Short mmCIF file of C-alpha atoms in Angstrom, two decimals:
data_model
loop_
_atom_site.label_atom_id
_atom_site.label_comp_id
_atom_site.label_asym_id
_atom_site.label_seq_id
_atom_site.Cartn_x
_atom_site.Cartn_y
_atom_site.Cartn_z
CA MET A 29 3.94 19.53 23.03
CA ASN A 30 4.51 22.74 25.00
CA ARG A 31 3.00 26.22 24.77
CA ILE A 32 5.53 27.44 22.18
CA ASP A 33 4.83 24.45 19.90
CA PHE A 34 1.05 25.14 20.02
CA LEU A 35 1.58 28.84 19.25
CA ASN A 36 3.93 28.02 16.30
CA LYS A 37 1.29 25.63 14.93
CA ILE A 38 -1.42 28.33 15.20
CA ASN A 39 0.85 30.90 13.46
CA THR A 40 1.54 28.44 10.63
CA TYR A 41 -2.13 27.52 10.03
CA ALA A 42 -3.38 31.09 10.48
CA ALA A 43 -1.09 32.09 7.62
CA ARG A 44 -2.46 29.22 5.50
CA PHE A 45 -5.96 30.50 6.24
CA VAL A 46 -5.16 33.94 4.78
CA LEU A 47 -3.31 32.49 1.77
CA GLU A 48 -6.17 30.21 0.89
CA VAL A 49 -8.75 33.01 1.09
CA GLU A 50 -6.56 35.31 -1.06
CA GLY A 51 -6.06 32.54 -3.60
CA PHE A 52 -9.70 31.82 -4.15
CA ASN A 53 -10.66 35.49 -4.10
CA ALA A 54 -8.04 36.27 -6.75
CA THR A 55 -9.99 34.01 -9.09
CA ASN A 56 -13.36 35.60 -8.19
CA GLN A 57 -14.38 32.66 -6.01
CA TYR A 58 -15.92 34.06 -2.83
CA HIS A 59 -17.91 31.17 -1.31
CA ILE A 60 -14.94 30.40 0.89
CA ASN A 61 -15.54 33.70 2.67
CA ILE A 62 -18.93 32.47 3.76
CA HIS A 63 -17.60 29.17 5.01
CA ALA A 64 -14.84 30.93 6.90
CA GLU A 65 -17.50 32.23 9.21
CA SER A 66 -18.26 28.73 10.50
CA PHE A 67 -14.59 28.06 11.22
CA LEU A 68 -14.11 31.36 13.01
CA ILE A 69 -16.94 30.83 15.48
CA PRO A 70 -15.14 28.33 17.78
CA VAL A 71 -11.85 30.26 17.45
CA LEU A 72 -13.40 33.58 18.37
CA ASN A 73 -15.34 31.91 21.13
CA GLU A 74 -12.13 30.63 22.70
CA VAL A 75 -10.19 33.85 22.21
CA PHE A 76 -12.86 36.26 23.40
CA GLY A 77 -14.75 33.98 25.79
CA LEU A 78 -17.99 34.30 23.83
CA ASN A 79 -20.81 32.08 22.62
CA LEU A 80 -21.24 33.29 19.01
CA GLU A 81 -23.78 32.02 16.52
CA ASN A 82 -23.86 32.35 12.72
CA LEU A 83 -26.78 34.68 12.09
CA ASN A 84 -27.10 33.57 8.47
CA SER A 85 -27.95 30.10 9.80
CA THR A 86 -29.84 30.78 13.05
CA GLN A 87 -31.68 33.96 12.17
CA ARG A 88 -32.15 34.55 8.42
CA LYS A 89 -30.17 34.88 5.30
CA ASN A 90 -28.35 38.20 4.74
CA TYR A 91 -28.73 39.45 8.30
CA PRO A 92 -27.98 43.18 8.06
CA ALA A 93 -24.42 44.49 8.79
CA ILE A 94 -23.17 41.53 10.96
CA ASP A 95 -22.52 37.82 10.50
CA LEU A 96 -21.78 36.46 14.01
CA ALA A 97 -23.31 37.51 17.31
CA ASP A 98 -23.43 36.73 20.99
CA PHE A 99 -26.73 38.21 22.17
CA LYS A 100 -26.12 37.51 25.82
CA ASN A 101 -22.70 39.25 25.89
CA ARG A 102 -23.91 41.85 23.33
CA VAL A 103 -20.97 41.40 20.96
CA ALA A 104 -21.25 41.30 17.15
CA PHE A 105 -18.83 40.54 14.25
CA GLN A 106 -18.80 41.32 10.58
CA ILE A 107 -16.65 38.88 8.64
CA THR A 108 -15.18 40.24 5.37
CA ALA A 109 -12.30 39.96 2.99
CA PRO A 110 -12.23 43.51 1.57
CA SER A 111 -10.25 45.71 3.91
CA ASN A 112 -10.83 49.20 2.46
CA VAL A 113 -12.34 52.02 4.53
CA GLU A 114 -15.47 52.08 2.37
CA LYS A 115 -16.24 48.50 3.51
CA ILE A 116 -15.83 49.54 7.16
CA LYS A 117 -18.00 52.61 6.64
CA GLY A 118 -20.70 50.50 4.96
CA THR A 119 -20.78 48.03 7.86
CA ILE A 120 -21.05 50.90 10.43
CA GLU A 121 -23.82 52.68 8.49
CA LYS A 122 -25.92 49.49 8.24
CA PHE A 123 -25.31 48.65 11.87
CA PHE A 124 -26.79 51.91 13.06
CA ARG A 125 -29.42 52.19 10.37
CA HIS A 126 -30.93 48.95 11.56
CA GLU A 127 -30.54 50.08 15.21
CA LEU A 128 -28.35 47.06 16.12
CA ASP A 129 -26.71 49.24 18.79
CA THR A 130 -29.83 48.51 20.91
CA ALA A 131 -28.88 44.80 20.95
CA PHE A 132 -25.04 45.06 20.95
CA ASP A 133 -22.48 47.10 22.84
CA VAL A 134 -19.46 45.98 20.81
CA LEU A 135 -18.92 45.65 17.05
CA TYR A 136 -15.82 44.03 15.49
CA VAL A 137 -15.02 43.95 11.80
CA TYR A 138 -12.82 40.86 11.16
CA ILE A 139 -10.77 41.07 7.94
CA ILE A 140 -9.97 37.50 6.87
CA THR A 141 -7.14 38.76 4.61
CA HIS A 142 -5.11 41.72 5.92
CA LYS A 143 -6.47 44.97 7.37
CA ASN A 144 -5.02 48.32 6.28
CA GLU A 145 -2.20 49.71 8.32
CA LYS A 146 -4.24 52.85 9.04
CA TYR A 147 -7.88 54.03 8.51
CA ASN A 148 -9.30 57.53 8.34
CA GLU A 149 -10.60 57.68 11.92
CA GLU A 150 -12.37 61.02 11.38
CA LYS A 151 -14.57 59.54 8.60
CA LEU A 152 -15.48 56.59 10.79
CA GLN A 153 -16.22 58.57 13.93
CA ALA A 154 -18.57 60.82 11.99
CA LEU A 155 -20.84 57.82 11.61
CA ILE A 156 -20.80 56.67 15.24
CA PRO A 157 -23.14 58.00 17.92
CA ALA A 158 -21.60 59.53 21.05
CA ASN A 159 -22.78 56.71 23.28
CA PHE A 160 -21.07 53.94 21.22
CA THR A 161 -17.41 53.12 21.07
CA PHE A 162 -15.77 51.99 17.86
CA LEU A 163 -12.06 52.55 17.16
CA SER A 164 -10.38 51.12 14.03
CA SER A 165 -7.25 50.35 16.01
CA GLU A 166 -9.19 48.09 18.41
CA HIS A 167 -12.31 46.95 16.54
CA VAL A 168 -11.03 46.34 13.04
CA ILE A 169 -9.04 43.12 13.46
CA ASP A 170 -7.30 40.49 11.36
CA LYS A 171 -5.24 37.33 12.00
CA ASP A 172 -2.41 39.32 13.56
CA ALA A 173 -4.72 40.89 16.15
CA ILE A 174 -6.11 37.45 16.98
CA LEU A 175 -2.58 36.01 17.26
CA GLN A 176 -1.71 38.75 19.75
CA LYS A 177 -4.71 37.94 21.86
CA ILE A 178 -3.95 34.19 21.70
CA ASN A 179 -0.37 34.88 22.80
CA SER A 180 -1.67 36.69 25.86
CA ILE A 181 -3.73 33.69 26.98
CA SER A 182 -2.10 32.11 30.01
CA SER A 183 -3.93 28.74 29.87
CA THR A 184 -2.02 26.21 27.81
CA PRO A 185 -5.05 23.87 27.43
CA ARG A 186 -6.98 26.77 25.81
CA ILE A 187 -4.11 27.42 23.42
CA GLN A 188 -4.01 23.70 22.63
CA THR A 189 -7.75 23.73 21.83
CA ILE A 190 -7.27 26.71 19.44
CA ALA A 191 -4.32 24.92 17.80
CA LYS A 192 -6.51 21.89 17.16
CA LEU A 193 -9.23 24.05 15.55
CA TYR A 194 -6.67 25.57 13.13
CA GLU A 195 -5.06 22.16 12.41
CA HIS A 196 -8.45 20.56 11.73
CA GLU A 197 -9.31 23.11 9.06
CA PHE A 198 -6.00 23.59 7.33
CA SER A 199 -4.56 20.10 7.04
CA ASP A 200 -3.36 19.17 3.51
CA ILE A 201 -6.38 16.99 2.97
CA GLN A 202 -8.93 19.67 3.99
CA ILE A 203 -7.27 22.26 1.73
CA GLU A 204 -7.21 19.85 -1.23
CA MET A 205 -10.89 18.97 -0.67
CA ARG A 206 -11.86 22.66 -0.72
CA LYS A 207 -9.83 23.29 -3.82
CA GLN A 208 -11.55 20.48 -5.69
CA LYS A 209 -15.01 21.62 -4.58
CA PHE A 210 -14.52 25.24 -5.50
CA ILE A 211 -12.99 24.39 -8.84
CA SER A 212 -15.99 22.25 -9.73
CA GLY A 213 -18.46 24.87 -8.44
CA TYR A 214 -19.23 24.77 -4.72
CA LEU A 215 -22.92 25.47 -4.96
CA ASN A 216 -23.87 24.07 -8.36
CA ASN A 217 -27.07 22.12 -8.86
CA GLU A 218 -25.55 19.29 -10.82
CA PRO A 219 -26.60 15.78 -9.73
CA GLU A 220 -24.07 13.59 -7.98
CA ASN A 221 -23.57 9.92 -7.30
CA ILE A 222 -23.49 8.95 -3.64
CA PHE A 223 -21.83 5.81 -2.31
CA PRO A 224 -23.76 3.82 0.25
CA ASN A 225 -21.25 1.67 2.21
CA LEU A 226 -22.83 -1.47 0.71
CA LEU A 227 -21.33 -4.11 -1.52
CA ASN A 228 -23.74 -6.53 -3.27
CA ILE A 229 -22.84 -10.14 -2.47
CA SER A 230 -23.94 -13.47 -3.97
CA PHE A 231 -23.77 -16.98 -2.60
CA PRO A 232 -25.05 -20.46 -3.51
CA LYS A 233 -28.78 -21.03 -3.80
CA HIS A 234 -28.48 -23.90 -1.30
CA PHE A 235 -26.47 -24.69 1.80
CA TYR A 236 -26.02 -27.97 3.62
CA LYS A 237 -26.65 -29.25 7.07
CA ALA A 238 -25.19 -32.42 8.66
CA GLU A 239 -24.85 -33.84 12.16
CA LEU A 240 -21.41 -34.28 13.62
CA ASN A 241 -19.57 -37.63 13.59
CA ILE A 242 -16.35 -36.99 15.53
CA ASN A 243 -14.44 -39.29 17.83
CA GLU A 244 -14.48 -36.83 20.76
CA GLN A 245 -12.58 -39.08 23.16
CA LYS A 246 -9.69 -39.59 20.75
CA LEU A 247 -9.32 -35.82 20.17
CA THR A 248 -9.63 -35.10 23.88
CA ASP A 249 -6.95 -37.63 24.77
CA SER A 250 -4.66 -36.22 22.08
CA LEU A 251 -5.12 -32.73 23.41
CA ASN A 252 -4.54 -33.84 27.03
CA ASP A 253 -1.30 -35.52 26.08
CA TYR A 254 -0.11 -32.20 24.71
CA LEU A 255 -1.31 -30.28 27.73
CA ILE A 256 0.40 -32.57 30.17
CA LYS A 257 3.70 -32.42 28.23
CA THR A 258 3.59 -28.60 28.36
CA GLY A 259 2.88 -28.58 32.09
CA LYS A 260 -0.78 -27.65 31.82
CA LYS A 261 -3.87 -29.23 33.36
CA PRO A 262 -5.81 -31.74 31.22
CA ILE A 263 -9.47 -31.07 30.39
CA LYS A 264 -12.50 -33.32 30.85
CA LYS A 265 -14.50 -32.21 27.79
CA MET A 266 -13.93 -30.01 24.78
CA LYS A 267 -16.35 -27.22 23.85
CA PRO A 268 -18.32 -28.05 20.65
CA GLY A 269 -16.73 -25.32 18.56
CA LYS A 270 -13.25 -26.26 19.69
CA LEU A 271 -14.03 -29.92 19.00
CA VAL A 272 -14.94 -29.16 15.40
CA LYS A 273 -11.82 -27.07 14.87
CA SER A 274 -9.64 -29.83 16.38
CA ALA A 275 -11.33 -32.46 14.13
CA LEU A 276 -10.69 -30.29 11.02
CA ARG A 277 -7.08 -29.71 12.08
CA GLU A 278 -6.70 -33.46 12.56
CA ASN A 279 -7.64 -33.81 8.94
CA ASN A 280 -5.29 -31.10 7.78
CA LEU A 281 -8.11 -28.69 6.95
CA LYS A 282 -8.04 -25.08 8.05
CA ALA A 283 -11.52 -23.76 7.20
CA HIS A 284 -13.79 -21.07 8.66
CA ASP A 285 -16.79 -21.31 6.32
CA TRP A 286 -18.99 -23.36 8.58
CA LEU A 287 -21.31 -22.77 11.50
CA LEU A 288 -22.10 -25.09 14.39
CA HIS A 289 -25.84 -24.91 15.13
CA GLU A 290 -27.82 -27.33 17.29
CA ASN A 291 -25.01 -29.94 17.08
CA SER A 292 -25.02 -29.76 13.29
CA ILE A 293 -22.67 -28.26 10.72
CA LEU A 294 -24.08 -25.61 8.45
CA THR A 295 -21.99 -24.73 5.35
CA PHE A 296 -22.27 -23.75 1.71
CA ARG A 297 -19.78 -26.47 0.94
CA ASN A 298 -21.30 -29.19 -1.17
CA LEU A 299 -21.55 -32.08 1.29
CA THR A 300 -22.97 -34.33 -1.41
CA ASP A 301 -19.53 -34.23 -3.04
CA SER A 302 -17.68 -37.28 -1.87
CA SER A 303 -14.34 -35.51 -2.12
CA ASP A 304 -15.19 -32.72 0.28
CA PRO A 305 -13.00 -33.10 3.43
CA PHE A 306 -15.88 -32.03 5.72
CA LEU A 307 -17.39 -35.49 5.15
CA LYS A 308 -14.73 -36.88 7.47
CA ILE A 309 -16.29 -35.13 10.47
CA VAL A 310 -20.05 -35.47 9.75
CA ASP A 311 -22.59 -38.28 9.56
CA VAL A 312 -22.95 -38.69 5.79
CA GLY A 313 -26.44 -40.15 6.26
CA THR A 314 -27.65 -36.92 7.79
CA VAL A 315 -26.62 -34.50 5.04
CA THR A 316 -29.50 -32.31 4.02
CA GLN A 317 -29.67 -29.68 1.28
CA ILE A 318 -31.55 -26.50 2.38
CA ASN A 319 -32.78 -23.62 0.18
CA SER A 320 -31.04 -20.45 1.38
CA LYS A 321 -33.92 -18.08 0.65
CA GLU A 322 -36.57 -20.26 2.19
CA TYR A 323 -34.42 -20.67 5.30
CA TYR A 324 -33.58 -17.04 6.07
CA GLU A 325 -37.19 -15.98 5.35
CA MET A 326 -38.51 -18.56 7.79
CA SER A 327 -38.07 -16.43 10.92
CA ASP A 328 -35.96 -13.72 12.55
CA ASP A 329 -33.98 -16.38 14.40
CA ALA A 330 -33.26 -18.25 11.18
CA LYS A 331 -32.07 -15.02 9.52
CA ARG A 332 -29.64 -14.37 12.44
CA VAL A 333 -28.25 -17.88 12.03
CA PHE A 334 -27.91 -17.33 8.26
CA LYS A 335 -26.04 -14.01 8.87
CA ASN A 336 -23.56 -15.86 11.09
CA LEU A 337 -22.98 -18.41 8.33
CA LEU A 338 -22.38 -15.52 5.92
CA ARG A 339 -19.92 -13.94 8.36
CA ASN A 340 -17.96 -17.17 8.67
CA THR A 341 -18.01 -17.62 4.87
CA LEU A 342 -16.71 -14.09 4.53
CA ILE A 343 -13.85 -14.98 6.92
CA GLN A 344 -12.82 -17.79 4.51
CA PHE A 345 -13.22 -15.50 1.49
CA CYS A 346 -11.07 -12.79 3.06
CA SER A 347 -8.33 -15.19 4.06
CA LEU A 348 -7.71 -15.77 0.36
CA LYS A 349 -7.25 -11.99 0.03
CA THR A 350 -4.71 -11.94 2.90
CA ILE A 351 -7.27 -10.34 5.17
CA GLU A 352 -7.69 -11.96 8.58
CA TRP A 353 -10.53 -11.99 11.04
CA PHE A 354 -9.46 -10.66 14.47
CA GLY A 355 -12.27 -11.93 16.67
CA LYS A 356 -11.25 -10.05 19.83
CA LYS A 357 -12.02 -6.72 18.15
CA GLU A 358 -14.49 -8.13 15.58
CA VAL A 359 -12.61 -6.59 12.66
CA PHE A 360 -11.29 -7.80 9.34
CA ARG A 361 -7.74 -6.50 8.84
CA PHE A 362 -4.88 -7.03 6.45
CA ALA A 363 -2.74 -9.84 7.83
CA ASN A 364 0.93 -9.33 8.70
CA ASN A 365 3.65 -11.82 8.10
CA SER A 366 3.47 -14.08 11.16
CA LYS A 367 7.17 -14.96 11.04
CA LEU A 368 8.65 -11.58 9.95
CA PRO A 369 6.18 -8.72 10.50
CA ASN A 370 6.81 -5.72 8.36
CA GLN A 371 5.18 -2.98 6.36
CA LYS A 372 2.93 -4.31 3.63
CA LYS A 373 1.92 -2.98 0.23
CA ILE A 374 -0.55 -4.45 -2.23
CA LYS A 375 -0.76 -3.97 -5.98
CA TRP A 376 -4.27 -3.34 -7.16
CA LYS A 377 -6.20 -1.57 -9.86
CA GLY A 378 -8.78 1.18 -9.65
CA LYS A 379 -8.78 3.60 -12.61
CA LYS A 380 -5.16 2.69 -13.08
CA GLU A 381 -2.63 0.33 -11.55
CA ALA A 382 -1.34 1.45 -8.17
CA THR A 383 0.24 0.27 -4.92
CA LYS A 384 -1.58 0.71 -1.65
CA THR A 385 0.13 0.51 1.77
CA VAL A 386 -2.23 -1.54 3.95
CA ILE A 387 0.15 -2.06 6.90
CA PHE A 388 2.23 0.91 8.17
CA GLU A 389 5.19 0.78 10.48
CA MET A 390 4.80 3.16 13.44
CA ILE A 391 8.35 4.16 14.28
CA ASN A 392 9.75 5.74 17.44
CA LYS A 393 11.49 8.76 15.93
CA LYS A 394 14.00 9.14 18.76
CA GLU A 395 15.07 5.51 19.10
CA GLY A 396 14.30 4.27 15.64
CA HIS A 397 12.51 1.11 16.60
CA ILE A 398 8.98 -0.06 15.68
CA ILE A 399 6.36 0.84 18.25
CA CYS A 400 3.48 -1.01 16.51
CA TYR A 401 1.87 -1.63 13.17
CA ARG A 402 -1.20 0.12 11.72
CA ASN A 403 -3.31 -2.26 9.68
CA LEU A 404 -6.10 -1.09 7.36
CA ALA A 405 -9.30 -2.85 8.49
CA PHE A 406 -13.08 -2.85 8.34
CA ARG A 407 -16.01 -3.83 10.50
CA SER A 408 -18.82 -5.69 8.71
CA SER A 409 -22.45 -6.62 8.92
CA PHE A 410 -25.01 -8.04 6.43
CA LEU A 411 -28.17 -6.42 5.16
CA ASN A 412 -31.02 -8.14 3.34
CA ILE A 413 -33.19 -5.89 1.12
CA GLU A 414 -35.93 -7.85 -0.67
CA ASP A 415 -34.08 -10.60 -2.67
CA LYS A 416 -30.63 -8.98 -2.40
CA TRP A 417 -27.96 -9.27 0.22
CA PHE A 418 -25.29 -6.64 0.98
CA LEU A 419 -22.05 -6.57 2.83
CA VAL A 420 -21.95 -3.43 4.93
CA ILE A 421 -18.38 -2.13 5.27
CA ASN A 422 -17.18 0.41 7.88
CA PRO A 423 -13.44 1.15 7.28
CA THR A 424 -11.26 1.44 10.39
CA TRP A 425 -7.72 0.62 11.63
CA SER A 426 -6.23 -2.06 13.78
CA PHE A 427 -3.02 -1.39 15.73
CA THR A 428 -0.89 -4.41 16.59
CA ASN A 429 2.22 -4.86 18.72
CA PRO A 430 5.61 -5.43 17.00
CA GLY A 431 4.72 -9.09 16.73
CA GLY A 432 2.09 -8.16 14.20
CA TYR A 433 -0.94 -9.82 15.70
CA HIS A 434 -1.97 -8.92 19.29
CA THR A 435 -3.51 -5.48 19.97
CA SER A 436 -0.98 -2.73 20.71
CA ARG A 437 -1.34 -1.03 24.08
CA PHE A 438 -1.07 2.25 22.17
CA GLU A 439 -4.19 1.54 20.04
CA PRO A 440 -6.62 3.82 21.97
CA ASP A 441 -4.34 6.81 21.64
CA TYR A 442 -3.44 6.14 18.00
CA MET A 443 -7.07 5.49 17.11
CA SER A 444 -8.18 8.73 18.77
CA GLY A 445 -5.42 10.62 16.96
CA ILE A 446 -6.14 9.20 13.53
CA LYS A 447 -9.84 9.95 13.82
CA ARG A 448 -8.96 13.57 14.36
CA LEU A 449 -7.00 13.61 11.11
CA GLU A 450 -9.32 11.68 8.82
CA ASN A 451 -12.51 13.01 7.36
CA ASN A 452 -15.53 11.63 5.42
CA LYS A 453 -13.64 11.78 2.11
CA ALA A 454 -10.85 9.63 3.50
CA ILE A 455 -13.30 7.04 4.83
CA LEU A 456 -15.12 7.00 1.48
CA ASN A 457 -11.87 6.32 -0.36
CA TYR A 458 -11.00 3.50 2.01
CA PHE A 459 -14.45 1.98 1.34
CA ARG A 460 -14.00 2.29 -2.38
CA PHE A 461 -10.59 0.66 -2.12
CA PHE A 462 -12.06 -2.29 -0.27
CA GLY A 463 -14.85 -2.43 -2.89
CA TYR A 464 -12.22 -2.68 -5.70
CA TYR A 465 -9.97 -5.09 -3.79
CA LEU A 466 -12.65 -7.48 -2.61
CA SER A 467 -14.46 -7.69 -5.92
CA TYR A 468 -11.42 -7.76 -8.24
CA THR A 469 -10.55 -11.04 -9.90
CA ASP A 470 -8.12 -12.07 -12.58
CA LEU A 471 -6.50 -15.25 -13.92
CA PHE A 472 -4.27 -15.45 -10.87
CA SER A 473 -7.09 -15.03 -8.32
CA THR A 474 -8.00 -18.07 -6.22
CA ASN A 475 -11.48 -19.14 -7.10
CA TYR A 476 -13.83 -19.27 -4.11
CA PRO A 477 -17.23 -20.64 -5.20
CA TYR A 478 -19.24 -19.98 -1.98
CA MET A 479 -19.27 -16.14 -1.98
CA GLN A 480 -18.76 -13.39 -4.53
CA ILE A 481 -18.43 -9.70 -3.67
CA HIS A 482 -19.40 -7.23 -6.37
CA SER A 483 -17.97 -3.76 -7.02
CA THR A 484 -19.20 -0.57 -5.38
CA MET A 485 -22.51 0.79 -6.53
CA THR A 486 -23.71 4.38 -6.68
CA LEU A 487 -27.10 6.00 -6.21
CA PRO A 488 -27.91 9.18 -8.21
CA LEU A 489 -28.88 12.19 -6.15
CA SER A 490 -30.18 15.52 -7.47
CA PRO A 491 -29.60 18.27 -6.62
CA LYS A 492 -26.04 17.76 -5.41
CA LEU A 493 -25.57 17.92 -1.64
CA GLU A 494 -22.34 19.50 -0.58
CA GLU A 495 -20.97 18.83 2.86
CA LYS A 496 -19.65 21.89 4.63
CA ALA A 497 -15.89 22.05 4.23
CA TRP A 498 -15.60 24.25 7.29
CA LYS A 499 -16.70 21.98 10.05
CA PRO A 500 -15.74 22.83 13.68
CA ALA A 501 -13.24 20.30 15.04
CA LYS A 502 -14.21 17.93 17.78
CA ILE A 503 -12.15 19.16 20.65
CA SER A 504 -10.77 16.79 23.31
CA THR A 505 -8.50 17.87 26.11
CA LYS A 506 -7.35 14.30 26.66
CA THR A 507 -3.60 14.02 26.50
CA LEU A 508 -2.28 11.36 24.12
CA ALA A 509 0.57 9.10 25.07
CA ILE A 510 1.68 9.36 21.48
CA PRO A 511 2.26 12.72 19.73
CA LEU A 512 -0.30 13.44 17.04
CA GLU A 513 2.54 14.35 14.72
CA ASP A 514 3.69 10.74 14.76
CA ILE A 515 0.52 9.65 13.00
CA GLN A 516 1.13 10.22 9.27
CA THR A 517 -1.97 10.97 7.24
CA ASP A 518 -2.55 8.32 4.58
CA ASN A 519 -2.85 10.33 1.33
CA GLU A 520 -2.22 7.52 -1.19
CA LEU A 521 -5.90 7.32 -2.34
CA PHE A 522 -5.91 11.09 -2.93
CA GLU A 523 -2.52 11.54 -4.59
CA ASN A 524 -2.94 8.79 -7.22
CA ASN A 525 -6.27 10.09 -8.55
CA LEU A 526 -7.52 6.49 -8.51
CA PHE A 527 -11.19 7.35 -8.27
CA ASP A 528 -13.53 9.31 -10.64
#
């Protein structure tokens, strides 16, 4: 993007800012005025070259006359929505009554709606000492005055930074979040339910251990025949993990829910069942049943081994839900069609039936071809609290090349871009979606007896804690190879009202 594009973006979002404030104020909701102060700090710092602080946070509540201040540069701001001359007079009177002119040389009154076209300068000057300069034409400012100052900035990176600040605060998602919070009462003391990113899991009371019984030489010879035919060098010995996978493949079994530990297989599969295909690769005489709880409580090392077994069992569980384990990035992601990769949507049910796009096509707008795919994904870990086990889910994305599997070379840029657009509410909704999807079963679901994942749980919290809607954006001057505009915000979980 060039300088003109950044300026146009600032103009658009600055207008949104004013409209949003006027909309809330029209219904006697004024808390947004307070939170506007936090947003304006980084903007005013960039425009005026200051280091402002919010006095209501850093000093004390209801600091007289002013809201923001830079004590080093001796500049102060009053942030207000009313634009009448009486409001300006009141600010000036308080400023000098509290002798703030001893700490500050410049006072600005920032009108977050629209300032008047003209103020009675004689009335204002009557309140101002001879050694202090305050002119309504220069020191009473609004968005238009700020836009004029921004337009005079010669540095394009500075303008880009300001554009990002505006974009961060006035995206569709941010505005919708603030609307919902103000409608429900922004500072009410009602309790709320919070969502820890934990899903309760259950698994069999016992797991099984058995020593391997694999004809290693036969498998190695078979592999070497293939390698030689394809022009590759033969191997002398197969690694243990690869040996087990080859043995399973030889018996037409594609399974992940096992762990190789000390030359033995660990699995929740019932190895005392004569029909289990794993019996073809183990020494049946060594099959041992082990109590899960007694094992993982034995030592920290035993618990680490058990967590690895849970992780592999989860891989098998997720494969039945069309979610694949991508080991190179250590993420679980929705799997694309290996033969014909394309966008993917899944029918599911939260409060009501809906369709969720879990794989997006990233299209080159100029040439019309697919650049890569964006797969909804999560990172996982396991947590043991007393007798309960939890799956910890951290939602993320995986970007694949047009083939639908290998990592796209654009992933770092796309990932950086999407993190700028998404907020905590979006991540929470992705977590809740995974909670619904992983725990949901019906008559058509494939039964998997070795792991069950239960629906999301809530913890009551009182009084309600509200996150600040007006958080400063994280600014990065790094230039993306992909325009941020090409990354469409995923609004499906907002628009469908699928959550309480």
